[in-house]
Short mmCIF file of C-alpha atoms in Angstrom, two decimals:
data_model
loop_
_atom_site.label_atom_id
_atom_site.label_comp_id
_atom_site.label_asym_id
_atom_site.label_seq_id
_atom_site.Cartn_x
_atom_site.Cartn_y
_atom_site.Cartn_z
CA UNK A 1 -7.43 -20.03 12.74
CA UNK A 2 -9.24 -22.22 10.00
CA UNK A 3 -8.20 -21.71 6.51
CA UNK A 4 -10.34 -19.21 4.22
CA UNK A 5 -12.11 -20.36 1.72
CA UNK A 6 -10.47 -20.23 -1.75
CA UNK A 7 -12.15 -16.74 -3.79
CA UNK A 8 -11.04 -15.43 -7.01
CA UNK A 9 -12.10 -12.22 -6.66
CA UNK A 10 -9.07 -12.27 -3.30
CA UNK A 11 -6.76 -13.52 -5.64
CA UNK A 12 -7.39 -11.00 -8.22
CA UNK A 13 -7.14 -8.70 -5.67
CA UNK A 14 -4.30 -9.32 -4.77
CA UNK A 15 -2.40 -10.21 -8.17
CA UNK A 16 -3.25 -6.90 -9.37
CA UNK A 17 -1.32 -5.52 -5.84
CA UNK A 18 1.15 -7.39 -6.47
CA UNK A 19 2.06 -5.92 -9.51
CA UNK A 20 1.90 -2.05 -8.43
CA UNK A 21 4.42 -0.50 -6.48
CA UNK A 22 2.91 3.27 -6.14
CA UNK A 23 0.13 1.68 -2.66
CA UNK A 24 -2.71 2.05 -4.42
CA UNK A 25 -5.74 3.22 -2.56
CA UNK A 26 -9.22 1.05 -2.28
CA UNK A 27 -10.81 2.59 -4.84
CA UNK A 28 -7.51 2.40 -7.36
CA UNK A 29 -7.81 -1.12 -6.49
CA UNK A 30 -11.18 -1.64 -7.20
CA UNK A 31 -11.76 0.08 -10.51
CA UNK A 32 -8.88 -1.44 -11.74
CA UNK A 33 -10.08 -5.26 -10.54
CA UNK A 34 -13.23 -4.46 -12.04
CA UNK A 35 -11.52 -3.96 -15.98
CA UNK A 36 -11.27 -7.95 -15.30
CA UNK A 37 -14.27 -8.80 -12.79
CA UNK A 38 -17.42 -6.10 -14.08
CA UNK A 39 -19.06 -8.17 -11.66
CA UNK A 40 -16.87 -7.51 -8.36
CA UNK A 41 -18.21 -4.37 -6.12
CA UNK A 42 -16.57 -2.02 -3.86
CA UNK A 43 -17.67 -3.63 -0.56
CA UNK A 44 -15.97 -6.47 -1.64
CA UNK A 45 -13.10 -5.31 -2.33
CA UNK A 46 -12.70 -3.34 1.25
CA UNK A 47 -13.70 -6.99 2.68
CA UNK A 48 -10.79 -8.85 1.24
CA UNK A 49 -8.07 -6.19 1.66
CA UNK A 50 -9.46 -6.41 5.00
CA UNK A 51 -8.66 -10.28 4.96
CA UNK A 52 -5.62 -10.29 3.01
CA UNK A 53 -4.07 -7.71 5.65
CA UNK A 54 -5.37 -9.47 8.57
CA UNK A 55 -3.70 -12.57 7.10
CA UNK A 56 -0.41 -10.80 6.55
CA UNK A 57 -0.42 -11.06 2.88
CA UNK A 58 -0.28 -7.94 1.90
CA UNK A 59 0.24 -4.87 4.29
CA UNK A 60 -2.11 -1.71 5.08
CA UNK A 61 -0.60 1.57 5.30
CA UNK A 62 -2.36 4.35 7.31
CA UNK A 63 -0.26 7.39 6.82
CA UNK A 64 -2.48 9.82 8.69
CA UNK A 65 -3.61 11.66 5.49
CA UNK A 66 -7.04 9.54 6.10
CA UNK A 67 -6.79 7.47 3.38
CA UNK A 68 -5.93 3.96 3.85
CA UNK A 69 -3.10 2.21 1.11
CA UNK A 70 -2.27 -1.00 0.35
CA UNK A 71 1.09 -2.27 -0.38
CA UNK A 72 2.26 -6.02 -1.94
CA UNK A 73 5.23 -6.74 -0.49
CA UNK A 74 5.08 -7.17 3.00
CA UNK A 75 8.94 -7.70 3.90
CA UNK A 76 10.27 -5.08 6.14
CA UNK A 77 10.73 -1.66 5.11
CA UNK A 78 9.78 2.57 5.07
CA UNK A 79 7.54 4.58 2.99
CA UNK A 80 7.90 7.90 2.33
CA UNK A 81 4.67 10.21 1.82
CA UNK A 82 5.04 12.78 -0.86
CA UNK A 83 3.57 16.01 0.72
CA UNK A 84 3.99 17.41 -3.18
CA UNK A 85 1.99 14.45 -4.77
CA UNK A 86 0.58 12.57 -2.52
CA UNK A 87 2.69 9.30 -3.54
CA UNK A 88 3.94 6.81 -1.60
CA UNK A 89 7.22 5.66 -1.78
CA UNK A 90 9.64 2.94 -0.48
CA UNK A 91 12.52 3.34 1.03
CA UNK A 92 15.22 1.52 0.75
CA UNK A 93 17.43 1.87 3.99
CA UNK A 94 18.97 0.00 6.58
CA UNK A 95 16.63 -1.85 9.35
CA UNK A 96 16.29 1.04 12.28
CA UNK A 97 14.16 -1.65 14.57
CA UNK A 98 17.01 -0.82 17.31
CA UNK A 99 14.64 2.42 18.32
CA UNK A 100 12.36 -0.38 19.65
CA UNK A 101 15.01 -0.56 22.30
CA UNK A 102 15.50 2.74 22.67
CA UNK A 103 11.78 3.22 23.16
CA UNK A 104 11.80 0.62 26.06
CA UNK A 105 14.49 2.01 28.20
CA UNK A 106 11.73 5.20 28.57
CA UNK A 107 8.68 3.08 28.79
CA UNK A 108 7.60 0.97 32.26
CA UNK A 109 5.58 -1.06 30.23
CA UNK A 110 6.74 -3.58 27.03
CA UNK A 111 7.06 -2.40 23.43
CA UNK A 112 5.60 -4.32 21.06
CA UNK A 113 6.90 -2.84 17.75
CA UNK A 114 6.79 0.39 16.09
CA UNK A 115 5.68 1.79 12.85
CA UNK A 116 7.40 4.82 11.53
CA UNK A 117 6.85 7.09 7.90
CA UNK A 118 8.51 9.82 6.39
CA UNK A 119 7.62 12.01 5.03
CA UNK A 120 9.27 14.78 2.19
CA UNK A 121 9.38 15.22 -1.53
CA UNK A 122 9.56 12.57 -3.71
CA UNK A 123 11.79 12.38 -6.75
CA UNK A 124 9.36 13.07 -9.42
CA UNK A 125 8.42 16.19 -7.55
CA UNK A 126 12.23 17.01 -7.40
CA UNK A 127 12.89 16.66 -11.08
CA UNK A 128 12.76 19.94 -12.87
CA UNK A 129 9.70 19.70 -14.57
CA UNK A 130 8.17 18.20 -11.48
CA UNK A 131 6.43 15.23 -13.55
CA UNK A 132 4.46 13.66 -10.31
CA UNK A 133 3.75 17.09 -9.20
CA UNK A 134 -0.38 17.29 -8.21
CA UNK A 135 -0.95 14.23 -9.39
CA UNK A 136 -2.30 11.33 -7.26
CA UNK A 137 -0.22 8.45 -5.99
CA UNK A 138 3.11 10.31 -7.94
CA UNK A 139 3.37 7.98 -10.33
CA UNK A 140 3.02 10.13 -13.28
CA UNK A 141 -0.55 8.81 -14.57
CA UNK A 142 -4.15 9.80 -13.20
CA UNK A 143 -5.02 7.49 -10.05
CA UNK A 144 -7.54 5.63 -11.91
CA UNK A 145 -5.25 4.12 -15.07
CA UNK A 146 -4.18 0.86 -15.22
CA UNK A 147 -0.95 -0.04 -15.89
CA UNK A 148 -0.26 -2.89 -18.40
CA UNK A 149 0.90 -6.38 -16.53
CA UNK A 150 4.46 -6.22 -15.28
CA UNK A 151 5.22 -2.60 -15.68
CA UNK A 152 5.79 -2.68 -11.69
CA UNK A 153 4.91 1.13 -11.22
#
């Protein structure tokens, strides 16, 4: 595959994913890109999550609630899906890739990979005042706030 031409606006995209750790959605992505690029527009912003995933620089998570997320880090892990909140979580755990395995030994075929979520209660919605509770992406704040540079939520 040639190499993409160089574009700000993808590399603003994907700083600003790179500091969030709550999978923001397309649209949390985009209004936030746009407090730095006014000019930037949604379409584009769907077009180069579409080529930073295809490119395996940052992952997209489809967690059957029809809204697709997009997560920074794209080493090997879980997310868990808040059914409370709605937030998406990671989950740090031991690799459980031996199910691939597992999968085979029932399958005449050949399996690929897998891709599993969880799904449960978060730990904001667990607290006792339930701080994520109804609010989108569980972090605590409306969807559509930006966090300040290097908070990591």
């Amino acid at each position: 595959m040639a190499a993409r031409k160089h574009s700000r606006q993808r590399d603003s995209i994907k700083e600003f994913l790179m500091t969030r750790e709550d999978h923001p959605t397309a649209d949390v992505i985009y209004r936030n890109v746009r407090q730095r690029s006014p000019s930037i527009s949604l379409g584009t912003v769907y077009r180069n999550l579409t080529l930073l995933a295809q490119d395996g620089e940052i992952s997209r998570l489809n967690l059957g609630d029809g809204v697709d997320r997009f997560d920074g880090d794209t080493s090997p892990h879980y997310h868990l899906l808040c059914e409370k909140c709605g937030g998406v979580v990671d989950l740090e755990m031991e690799d459980i890739s031996s199910v691939l395995e597992k999968a085979a030994a029932h399958f005449d075929g050949h399996v690929a990979g897998h891709v599993t979520y969880f799904y449960g209660t978060c730990g904001r919605c667990t607290e006792p005042e339930g701080l994520g509770a109804g609010l989108p992406g569980g972090t605590g704040l409306p969807e559509d706030t930006a966090l300040p540079e290097g908070s990591g939520a």
